[in-house]
Short mmCIF file of C-alpha atoms in Angstrom, two decimals:
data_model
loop_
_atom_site.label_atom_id
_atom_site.label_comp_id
_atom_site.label_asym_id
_atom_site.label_seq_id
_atom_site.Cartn_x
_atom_site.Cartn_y
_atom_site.Cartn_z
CA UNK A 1 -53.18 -31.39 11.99
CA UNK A 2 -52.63 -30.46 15.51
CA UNK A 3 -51.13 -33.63 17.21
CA UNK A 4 -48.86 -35.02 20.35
CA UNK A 5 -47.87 -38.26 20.01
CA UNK A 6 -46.80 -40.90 23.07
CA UNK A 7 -44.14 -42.56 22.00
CA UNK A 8 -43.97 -45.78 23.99
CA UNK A 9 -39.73 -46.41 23.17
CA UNK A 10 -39.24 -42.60 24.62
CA UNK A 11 -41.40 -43.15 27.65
CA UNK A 12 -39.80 -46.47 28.66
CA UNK A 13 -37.00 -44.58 29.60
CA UNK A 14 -38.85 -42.95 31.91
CA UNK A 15 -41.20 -46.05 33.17
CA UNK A 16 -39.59 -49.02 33.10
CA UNK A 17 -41.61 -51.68 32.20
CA UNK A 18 -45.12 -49.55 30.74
CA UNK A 19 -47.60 -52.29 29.06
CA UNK A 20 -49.70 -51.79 26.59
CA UNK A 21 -53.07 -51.70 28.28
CA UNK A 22 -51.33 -49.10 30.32
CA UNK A 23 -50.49 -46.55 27.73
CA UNK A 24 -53.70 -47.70 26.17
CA UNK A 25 -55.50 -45.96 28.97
CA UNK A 26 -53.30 -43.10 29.59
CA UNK A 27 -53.84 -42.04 25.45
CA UNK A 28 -57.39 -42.48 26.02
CA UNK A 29 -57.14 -39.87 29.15
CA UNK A 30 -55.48 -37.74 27.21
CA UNK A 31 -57.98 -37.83 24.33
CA UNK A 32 -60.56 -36.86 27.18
CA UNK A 33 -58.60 -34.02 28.49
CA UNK A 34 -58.27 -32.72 25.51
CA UNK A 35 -61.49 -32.73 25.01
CA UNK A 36 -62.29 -31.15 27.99
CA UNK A 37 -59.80 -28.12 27.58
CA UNK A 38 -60.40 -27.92 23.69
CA UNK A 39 -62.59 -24.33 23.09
CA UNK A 40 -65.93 -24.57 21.61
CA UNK A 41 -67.55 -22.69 19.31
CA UNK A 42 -69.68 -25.30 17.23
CA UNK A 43 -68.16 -28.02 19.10
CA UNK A 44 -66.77 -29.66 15.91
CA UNK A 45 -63.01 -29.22 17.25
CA UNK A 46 -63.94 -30.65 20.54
CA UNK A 47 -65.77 -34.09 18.49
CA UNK A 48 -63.17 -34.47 16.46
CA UNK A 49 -60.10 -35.18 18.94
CA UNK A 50 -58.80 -39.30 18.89
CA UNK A 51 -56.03 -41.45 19.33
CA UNK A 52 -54.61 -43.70 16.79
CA UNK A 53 -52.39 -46.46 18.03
CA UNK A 54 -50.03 -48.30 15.85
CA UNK A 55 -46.91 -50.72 16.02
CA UNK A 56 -44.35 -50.63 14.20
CA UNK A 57 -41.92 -53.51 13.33
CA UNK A 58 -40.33 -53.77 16.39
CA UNK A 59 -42.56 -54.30 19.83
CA UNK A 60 -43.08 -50.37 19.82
CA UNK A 61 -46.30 -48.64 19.81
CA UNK A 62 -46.67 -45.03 18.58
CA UNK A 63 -49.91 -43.44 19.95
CA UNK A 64 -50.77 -40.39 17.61
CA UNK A 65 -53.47 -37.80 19.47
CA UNK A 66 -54.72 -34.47 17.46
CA UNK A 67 -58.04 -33.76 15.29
CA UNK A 68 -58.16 -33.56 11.41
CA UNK A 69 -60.06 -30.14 11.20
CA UNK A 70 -58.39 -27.56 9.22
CA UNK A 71 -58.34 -25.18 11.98
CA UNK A 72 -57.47 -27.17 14.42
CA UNK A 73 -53.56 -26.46 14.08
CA UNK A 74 -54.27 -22.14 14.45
CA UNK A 75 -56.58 -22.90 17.47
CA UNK A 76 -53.70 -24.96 19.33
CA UNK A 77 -50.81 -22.72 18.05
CA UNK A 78 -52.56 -19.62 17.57
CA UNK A 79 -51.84 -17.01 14.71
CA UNK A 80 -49.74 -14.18 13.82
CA UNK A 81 -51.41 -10.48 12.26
CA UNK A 82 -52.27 -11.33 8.89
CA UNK A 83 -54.81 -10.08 6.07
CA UNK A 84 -58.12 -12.05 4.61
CA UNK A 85 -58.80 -11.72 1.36
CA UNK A 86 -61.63 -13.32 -0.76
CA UNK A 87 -60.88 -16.46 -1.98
CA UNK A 88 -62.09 -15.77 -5.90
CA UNK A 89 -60.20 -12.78 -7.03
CA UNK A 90 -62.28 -9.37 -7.49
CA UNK A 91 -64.58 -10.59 -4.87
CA UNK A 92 -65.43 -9.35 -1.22
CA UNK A 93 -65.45 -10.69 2.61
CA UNK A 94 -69.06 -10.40 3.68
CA UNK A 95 -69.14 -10.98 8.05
CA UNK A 96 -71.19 -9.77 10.70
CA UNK A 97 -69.24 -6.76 13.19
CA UNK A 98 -72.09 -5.53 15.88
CA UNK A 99 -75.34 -6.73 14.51
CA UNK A 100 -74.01 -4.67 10.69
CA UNK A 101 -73.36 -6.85 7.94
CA UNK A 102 -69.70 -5.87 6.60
CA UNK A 103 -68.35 -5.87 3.14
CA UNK A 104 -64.93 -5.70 2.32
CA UNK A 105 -62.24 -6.11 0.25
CA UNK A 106 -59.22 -7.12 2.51
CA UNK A 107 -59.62 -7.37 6.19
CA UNK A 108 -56.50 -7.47 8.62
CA UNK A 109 -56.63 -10.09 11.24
CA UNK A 110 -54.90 -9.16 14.81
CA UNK A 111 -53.80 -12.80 14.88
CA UNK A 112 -54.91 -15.10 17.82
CA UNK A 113 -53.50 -16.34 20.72
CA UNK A 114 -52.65 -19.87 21.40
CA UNK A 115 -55.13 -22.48 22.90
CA UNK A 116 -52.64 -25.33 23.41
CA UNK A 117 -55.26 -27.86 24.50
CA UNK A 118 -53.05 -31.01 23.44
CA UNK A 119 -50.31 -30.02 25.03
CA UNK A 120 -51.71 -29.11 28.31
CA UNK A 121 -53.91 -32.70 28.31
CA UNK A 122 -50.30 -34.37 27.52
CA UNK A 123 -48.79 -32.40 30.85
CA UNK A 124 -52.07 -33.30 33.15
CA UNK A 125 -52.71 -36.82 32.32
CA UNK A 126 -49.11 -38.25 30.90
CA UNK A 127 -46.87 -35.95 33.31
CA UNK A 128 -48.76 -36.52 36.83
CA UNK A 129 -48.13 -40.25 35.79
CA UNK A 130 -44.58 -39.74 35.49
CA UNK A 131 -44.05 -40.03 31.63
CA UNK A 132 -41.06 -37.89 30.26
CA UNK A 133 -43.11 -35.45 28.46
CA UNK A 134 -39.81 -32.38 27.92
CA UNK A 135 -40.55 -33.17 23.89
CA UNK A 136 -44.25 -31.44 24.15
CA UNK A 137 -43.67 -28.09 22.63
CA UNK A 138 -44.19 -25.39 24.87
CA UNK A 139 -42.18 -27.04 28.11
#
């Protein structure tokens, strides 16, 4: 699962003082961000973005934001080269390439590139509020 968490202990050192209701709404802007900057194809990525909250045993709060689609993790970190094959052995990859339908029997991938949509929400939203964000991969 592609996720960012806010964790309220590592942000206090930043904000003095941040309440509840306060990091309620700045997850929830997040969530909304990501959203927005999320890429859609079927829009099932985009839909399936929230924010857990939960406290632990002590007065913190751990905010957990990501998606539980499979993909979700090689859309946000993007992929190396790699080959396809069919999932039942002997079989063949059937896809469309220009308007042809395509049989094969292994298929290398180019890889993708990286849509880090969390991460970039988690910069907007939580850094232009002044939350120490420098454990967000990719800063």
């Amino acid at each position: 699962m592609a996720r960012v968490r806010l964790d309220r202990a590592a942000l206090n050192r930043s904000i003095r003082g941040a309440s509840r209701r306060e990091l309620d709404a700045t997850s929830r802007q997040v969530v909304n961000r990501a959203k927005i900057l999320a890429p859609v194809d079927t829009g099932r990525l985009r839909a399936s973005i929230r924010v857990e909250s939960r406290r632990l045993l002590t007065l913190r709060s751990v905010y957990t934001i990501g998606s539980d689609v499979s993909y979700a993790p090689m859309v946000h970190d993007g992929t190396r080269p790699h080959q396809i094959r069919p999932k039942s052995p002997g079989g063949t990859l059937r896809f469309r390439m220009g308007g042809r339908v395509v049989y094969a029997k292994v298929v290398n991938h180019p890889g993708t590139r990286a849509r880090p949509f969390l991460d970039d929400a988690v910069r907007q939203i939580a850094g232009g509020k002044g939350y120490d964000i420098r454990g967000t991969p990719g800063t």
